[in-house]
């Protein structure tokens, strides 16, 4: 995720980090070349059909409305992912406090908190479809990579530890209820994140958006030749940047757990949880993650 202050004028003109310009630049250059060819053909070789700008204006309004609807749907996914991770942070902090309150067996308490911290890293790794992560093993000294679903395996171990505490008489009935509800909340947030990660926006949306955007940008030179002349390629590029840029932003926001510059900072959120867990486990809290070149992973 990009973390920086409100951009200044120079930043607006020259900032690349966090911009979709590098992704859409090849398409913009292609449309620029196409528009130059159209204007040159019309001026020197072959008179092309000159259309009215009115139909394209109506077309552009419809396209922008559809892009806005799709962008809102993508942002809702991004924001829901952030809310679910905020819930995970709160639940993990509450789990640490409740464990201190209800479980007097120090070894069991430490095992529960270390396994919970390992779970959060396993959850991050699964959402990002990353290879096995060493951080989970560092916290609980157990390898979950062979499990069909590593985060659920860690939650199952957490539940087993609570059962063990109950059987040993180290956890009373009220504590059992409170901690089991806490695990249920964590599981619900986990399932919500997995739902977002496993259910993309319908492909037909992307197909329709990019088809109609290309069609609009390819027809625009014919509507601008009369009024804009050799400035037509410039205007086409500006319109293409707006439409293709918005479409690319939507693609990134629709996958909130990815490692793109506009994805959620899952590494930083996991570090926040580690910092909160450290005093309860009895280890030195790690330093918070800071943005690197305005990027917080």
Short mmCIF file of C-alpha atoms in Angstrom, two decimals:
data_model
loop_
_atom_site.label_atom_id
_atom_site.label_comp_id
_atom_site.label_asym_id
_atom_site.label_seq_id
_atom_site.Cartn_x
_atom_site.Cartn_y
_atom_site.Cartn_z
CA UNK A 1 0.00 0.00 0.00
CA UNK A 2 1.28 3.48 -0.85
CA UNK A 3 1.68 5.65 2.24
CA UNK A 4 2.48 9.30 1.62
CA UNK A 5 1.13 12.80 2.16
CA UNK A 6 -1.11 14.65 -0.26
CA UNK A 7 0.92 14.89 -3.48
CA UNK A 8 2.41 18.23 -4.46
CA UNK A 9 2.34 19.58 -8.01
CA UNK A 10 5.67 17.99 -8.94
CA UNK A 11 4.49 14.69 -7.46
CA UNK A 12 1.36 14.83 -9.59
CA UNK A 13 3.48 15.35 -12.69
CA UNK A 14 6.34 12.93 -12.08
CA UNK A 15 5.38 10.34 -9.43
CA UNK A 16 5.48 6.79 -10.78
CA UNK A 17 5.36 4.77 -7.55
CA UNK A 18 1.72 3.86 -6.96
CA UNK A 19 0.63 5.08 -10.38
CA UNK A 20 -0.97 2.85 -13.01
CA UNK A 21 0.85 4.73 -15.77
CA UNK A 22 3.57 2.07 -16.28
CA UNK A 23 0.85 -0.54 -16.85
CA UNK A 24 -1.23 1.47 -19.29
CA UNK A 25 1.69 3.20 -21.08
CA UNK A 26 2.01 0.57 -23.87
CA UNK A 27 -1.68 0.92 -24.67
CA UNK A 28 -1.45 4.71 -24.63
CA UNK A 29 1.51 4.65 -27.02
CA UNK A 30 -0.36 2.27 -29.31
CA UNK A 31 -3.41 4.53 -29.40
CA UNK A 32 -1.18 7.57 -29.91
CA UNK A 33 0.41 5.92 -32.95
CA UNK A 34 -2.99 4.85 -34.26
CA UNK A 35 -4.38 8.37 -33.89
CA UNK A 36 -1.38 9.90 -35.68
CA UNK A 37 -1.85 7.46 -38.56
CA UNK A 38 -5.58 8.31 -38.76
CA UNK A 39 -4.93 12.07 -38.81
CA UNK A 40 -2.11 11.70 -41.38
CA UNK A 41 -4.24 9.51 -43.66
CA UNK A 42 -7.12 11.95 -43.50
CA UNK A 43 -4.91 14.97 -44.13
CA UNK A 44 -2.74 13.73 -46.98
CA UNK A 45 -3.95 10.48 -48.50
CA UNK A 46 -7.56 9.47 -47.94
CA UNK A 47 -10.55 11.36 -46.62
CA UNK A 48 -11.93 9.31 -43.76
CA UNK A 49 -15.48 9.43 -42.37
CA UNK A 50 -15.87 12.34 -39.94
CA UNK A 51 -18.41 11.47 -37.27
CA UNK A 52 -20.22 13.74 -34.87
CA UNK A 53 -18.91 13.94 -31.32
CA UNK A 54 -22.43 13.65 -29.87
CA UNK A 55 -22.76 9.83 -30.14
CA UNK A 56 -19.30 9.36 -28.64
CA UNK A 57 -20.16 11.74 -25.82
CA UNK A 58 -23.18 9.62 -24.93
CA UNK A 59 -21.02 6.49 -25.29
CA UNK A 60 -18.40 8.03 -22.99
CA UNK A 61 -20.96 8.89 -20.31
CA UNK A 62 -22.31 5.31 -20.32
CA UNK A 63 -18.77 3.91 -20.18
CA UNK A 64 -17.76 6.17 -17.30
CA UNK A 65 -20.87 5.19 -15.32
CA UNK A 66 -20.10 1.50 -15.79
CA UNK A 67 -16.47 2.04 -14.84
CA UNK A 68 -17.60 3.89 -11.73
CA UNK A 69 -19.92 1.05 -10.75
CA UNK A 70 -17.14 -1.51 -11.18
CA UNK A 71 -14.69 0.68 -9.28
CA UNK A 72 -17.13 0.95 -6.36
CA UNK A 73 -17.52 -2.83 -6.31
CA UNK A 74 -13.72 -3.27 -6.27
CA UNK A 75 -13.21 -0.68 -3.53
CA UNK A 76 -15.87 -2.39 -1.42
CA UNK A 77 -13.83 -5.61 -1.65
CA UNK A 78 -10.66 -3.72 -0.68
CA UNK A 79 -12.32 -1.99 2.25
CA UNK A 80 -14.02 -5.16 3.49
CA UNK A 81 -10.63 -6.90 3.45
CA UNK A 82 -9.18 -4.08 5.54
CA UNK A 83 -12.07 -4.27 8.01
CA UNK A 84 -11.64 -8.03 8.37
CA UNK A 85 -7.93 -7.63 9.08
CA UNK A 86 -8.76 -4.88 11.57
CA UNK A 87 -11.06 -7.37 13.27
CA UNK A 88 -8.24 -9.93 13.33
CA UNK A 89 -5.91 -7.43 14.99
CA UNK A 90 -8.53 -6.65 17.65
CA UNK A 91 -9.37 -10.33 18.22
CA UNK A 92 -5.72 -11.31 18.57
CA UNK A 93 -5.15 -8.58 21.15
CA UNK A 94 -8.26 -9.67 23.04
CA UNK A 95 -7.15 -13.31 22.85
CA UNK A 96 -3.85 -12.37 24.50
CA UNK A 97 -5.59 -10.51 27.34
CA UNK A 98 -8.21 -13.21 27.86
CA UNK A 99 -5.56 -15.91 27.90
CA UNK A 100 -3.67 -14.02 30.62
CA UNK A 101 -6.91 -13.70 32.56
CA UNK A 102 -8.29 -17.23 32.29
CA UNK A 103 -5.29 -19.55 31.92
CA UNK A 104 -2.85 -19.72 34.80
CA UNK A 105 -0.62 -22.44 33.32
CA UNK A 106 2.24 -20.40 31.87
CA UNK A 107 3.42 -23.04 29.38
CA UNK A 108 -0.08 -23.55 28.00
CA UNK A 109 -0.62 -19.81 27.79
CA UNK A 110 2.60 -19.29 25.84
CA UNK A 111 1.78 -22.19 23.50
CA UNK A 112 -1.64 -20.70 22.76
CA UNK A 113 -0.27 -17.22 21.98
CA UNK A 114 2.62 -18.52 19.88
CA UNK A 115 0.27 -20.73 17.87
CA UNK A 116 -2.12 -17.81 17.40
CA UNK A 117 0.71 -15.64 16.08
CA UNK A 118 1.78 -18.46 13.75
CA UNK A 119 -1.82 -18.66 12.49
CA UNK A 120 -1.85 -15.02 11.44
CA UNK A 121 1.29 -15.52 9.34
CA UNK A 122 -0.10 -18.70 7.81
CA UNK A 123 -3.30 -16.83 6.96
CA UNK A 124 -1.30 -14.05 5.26
CA UNK A 125 0.75 -16.59 3.29
CA UNK A 126 -2.37 -18.39 2.10
CA UNK A 127 -4.15 -15.21 1.01
CA UNK A 128 -1.13 -14.14 -1.02
CA UNK A 129 -0.50 -17.64 -2.40
CA UNK A 130 3.11 -17.45 -1.22
CA UNK A 131 5.52 -20.31 -0.54
CA UNK A 132 5.86 -21.58 3.00
CA UNK A 133 6.77 -18.81 5.41
CA UNK A 134 9.53 -19.17 8.02
CA UNK A 135 7.90 -16.65 10.38
CA UNK A 136 5.13 -19.09 11.36
CA UNK A 137 7.68 -21.75 12.35
CA UNK A 138 9.71 -19.19 14.27
CA UNK A 139 6.73 -18.38 16.47
CA UNK A 140 5.36 -21.83 17.26
CA UNK A 141 8.32 -24.11 16.33
CA UNK A 142 6.03 -26.31 14.22
CA UNK A 143 5.88 -26.86 10.47
CA UNK A 144 2.38 -26.66 9.01
CA UNK A 145 3.45 -26.74 5.36
CA UNK A 146 2.37 -30.37 4.91
CA UNK A 147 -1.18 -29.66 6.10
CA UNK A 148 -3.99 -29.34 3.51
CA UNK A 149 -5.01 -26.00 5.02
CA UNK A 150 -2.21 -24.62 7.25
CA UNK A 151 -4.20 -21.73 8.86
CA UNK A 152 -7.03 -24.08 9.84
CA UNK A 153 -4.49 -26.59 11.16
CA UNK A 154 -3.09 -23.86 13.42
CA UNK A 155 -6.61 -22.96 14.63
CA UNK A 156 -7.29 -26.63 15.31
CA UNK A 157 -4.13 -26.75 17.43
CA UNK A 158 -5.34 -23.67 19.28
CA UNK A 159 -8.62 -25.42 20.03
CA UNK A 160 -6.74 -28.53 21.17
CA UNK A 161 -4.67 -26.41 23.56
CA UNK A 162 -7.84 -24.95 25.06
CA UNK A 163 -9.22 -28.46 25.50
CA UNK A 164 -5.99 -29.47 27.21
CA UNK A 165 -6.20 -26.45 29.52
CA UNK A 166 -9.80 -27.35 30.38
CA UNK A 167 -8.95 -30.99 31.10
CA UNK A 168 -6.10 -29.91 33.36
CA UNK A 169 -8.43 -27.66 35.30
CA UNK A 170 -6.48 -24.59 34.16
CA UNK A 171 -9.52 -23.13 32.38
CA UNK A 172 -12.96 -22.75 33.94
CA UNK A 173 -16.31 -22.81 32.15
CA UNK A 174 -16.57 -19.08 31.73
CA UNK A 175 -13.07 -18.95 30.28
CA UNK A 176 -13.93 -21.79 27.91
CA UNK A 177 -16.92 -19.86 26.61
CA UNK A 178 -15.01 -16.59 26.22
CA UNK A 179 -12.01 -18.13 24.44
CA UNK A 180 -14.12 -20.38 22.20
CA UNK A 181 -16.12 -17.34 21.09
CA UNK A 182 -12.85 -15.52 20.42
CA UNK A 183 -11.67 -18.38 18.20
CA UNK A 184 -15.03 -18.33 16.42
CA UNK A 185 -14.59 -14.61 15.67
CA UNK A 186 -11.08 -15.23 14.34
CA UNK A 187 -12.39 -18.08 12.17
CA UNK A 188 -15.19 -15.89 10.82
CA UNK A 189 -12.72 -13.14 9.82
CA UNK A 190 -10.49 -15.76 8.22
CA UNK A 191 -13.39 -17.16 6.20
CA UNK A 192 -14.39 -13.66 5.10
CA UNK A 193 -10.90 -12.97 3.77
CA UNK A 194 -10.83 -16.33 1.97
CA UNK A 195 -14.19 -15.54 0.39
CA UNK A 196 -12.80 -12.31 -1.07
CA UNK A 197 -9.60 -13.99 -2.25
CA UNK A 198 -11.39 -16.93 -3.86
CA UNK A 199 -14.24 -15.00 -5.52
CA UNK A 200 -13.03 -12.44 -8.08
CA UNK A 201 -15.23 -9.88 -9.75
CA UNK A 202 -17.15 -11.53 -12.59
CA UNK A 203 -14.91 -11.92 -15.65
CA UNK A 204 -17.64 -10.58 -17.91
CA UNK A 205 -17.17 -7.16 -16.24
CA UNK A 206 -13.50 -7.01 -17.20
CA UNK A 207 -14.22 -8.27 -20.70
CA UNK A 208 -16.94 -5.70 -21.32
CA UNK A 209 -14.92 -2.84 -19.82
CA UNK A 210 -11.80 -3.41 -21.90
CA UNK A 211 -13.69 -4.13 -25.11
CA UNK A 212 -15.80 -1.00 -24.89
CA UNK A 213 -12.85 1.15 -23.78
CA UNK A 214 -10.79 0.07 -26.80
CA UNK A 215 -13.78 0.62 -29.09
CA UNK A 216 -14.37 4.09 -27.68
CA UNK A 217 -10.71 5.14 -27.97
CA UNK A 218 -10.38 3.77 -31.52
CA UNK A 219 -13.48 5.65 -32.71
CA UNK A 220 -12.64 8.92 -30.96
CA UNK A 221 -10.14 10.20 -33.63
CA UNK A 222 -12.89 10.19 -36.26
CA UNK A 223 -14.98 12.49 -34.06
CA UNK A 224 -12.15 14.90 -33.24
CA UNK A 225 -10.37 15.35 -36.59
CA UNK A 226 -12.52 18.30 -37.68
CA UNK A 227 -12.24 20.27 -34.46
CA UNK A 228 -8.88 19.18 -33.04
CA UNK A 229 -6.78 18.41 -36.12
CA UNK A 230 -3.25 17.34 -35.14
CA UNK A 231 -4.12 17.70 -31.46
CA UNK A 232 -6.41 14.67 -31.84
CA UNK A 233 -3.73 12.14 -30.71
CA UNK A 234 -3.15 14.17 -27.54
CA UNK A 235 -6.83 14.20 -26.61
CA UNK A 236 -7.17 10.51 -27.41
CA UNK A 237 -4.26 9.73 -25.06
CA UNK A 238 -5.78 11.78 -22.27
CA UNK A 239 -9.14 10.03 -22.57
CA UNK A 240 -7.46 6.64 -22.85
CA UNK A 241 -5.40 7.36 -19.73
CA UNK A 242 -8.57 8.15 -17.77
CA UNK A 243 -10.48 5.05 -18.88
CA UNK A 244 -7.66 2.52 -18.94
CA UNK A 245 -6.20 3.95 -15.73
CA UNK A 246 -9.49 3.59 -13.89
CA UNK A 247 -9.87 0.05 -15.22
CA UNK A 248 -6.38 -0.88 -13.95
CA UNK A 249 -7.02 0.69 -10.55
CA UNK A 250 -10.15 -1.44 -10.32
CA UNK A 251 -8.15 -4.58 -11.15
CA UNK A 252 -5.73 -3.88 -8.28
CA UNK A 253 -8.40 -2.98 -5.74
CA UNK A 254 -10.38 -6.10 -6.63
CA UNK A 255 -7.47 -8.20 -5.30
CA UNK A 256 -6.83 -6.52 -1.94
CA UNK A 257 -4.49 -9.19 -0.55
CA UNK A 258 -2.01 -9.12 -3.44
CA UNK A 259 1.49 -7.70 -3.29
CA UNK A 260 0.69 -4.83 -5.64
CA UNK A 261 1.45 -1.28 -4.54
CA UNK A 262 -2.24 -0.72 -3.89
CA UNK A 263 -2.79 -3.97 -1.98
CA UNK A 264 -3.36 -4.15 1.76
CA UNK A 265 -0.20 -4.07 3.94
CA UNK A 266 -0.54 -7.57 5.38
CA UNK A 267 3.11 -7.74 6.47
CA UNK A 268 2.68 -4.54 8.47
CA UNK A 269 -0.58 -5.79 10.00
CA UNK A 270 1.08 -9.06 11.03
CA UNK A 271 3.91 -7.04 12.58
CA UNK A 272 1.33 -5.01 14.52
CA UNK A 273 -0.03 -8.25 15.94
CA UNK A 274 3.48 -9.45 16.81
CA UNK A 275 4.10 -6.21 18.70
CA UNK A 276 0.84 -6.66 20.62
CA UNK A 277 1.62 -10.30 21.44
CA UNK A 278 5.22 -9.75 22.52
CA UNK A 279 4.56 -8.48 26.11
CA UNK A 280 2.21 -11.41 26.78
CA UNK A 281 4.74 -13.94 25.49
CA UNK A 282 7.68 -12.30 27.24
CA UNK A 283 9.79 -11.37 24.23
CA UNK A 284 11.11 -8.06 22.98
CA UNK A 285 8.58 -6.42 20.62
CA UNK A 286 9.86 -6.09 17.05
CA UNK A 287 10.04 -2.68 15.42
CA UNK A 288 7.02 -1.59 13.36
CA UNK A 289 7.39 -1.92 9.61
CA UNK A 290 7.99 1.38 7.84
CA UNK A 291 7.25 2.28 4.20
CA UNK A 292 10.12 1.78 1.78
CA UNK A 293 9.97 4.28 -1.07
CA UNK A 294 6.41 5.07 0.12
CA UNK A 295 5.44 1.36 -0.13
CA UNK A 296 4.22 -0.51 2.95
CA UNK A 297 3.97 -4.23 2.29
#
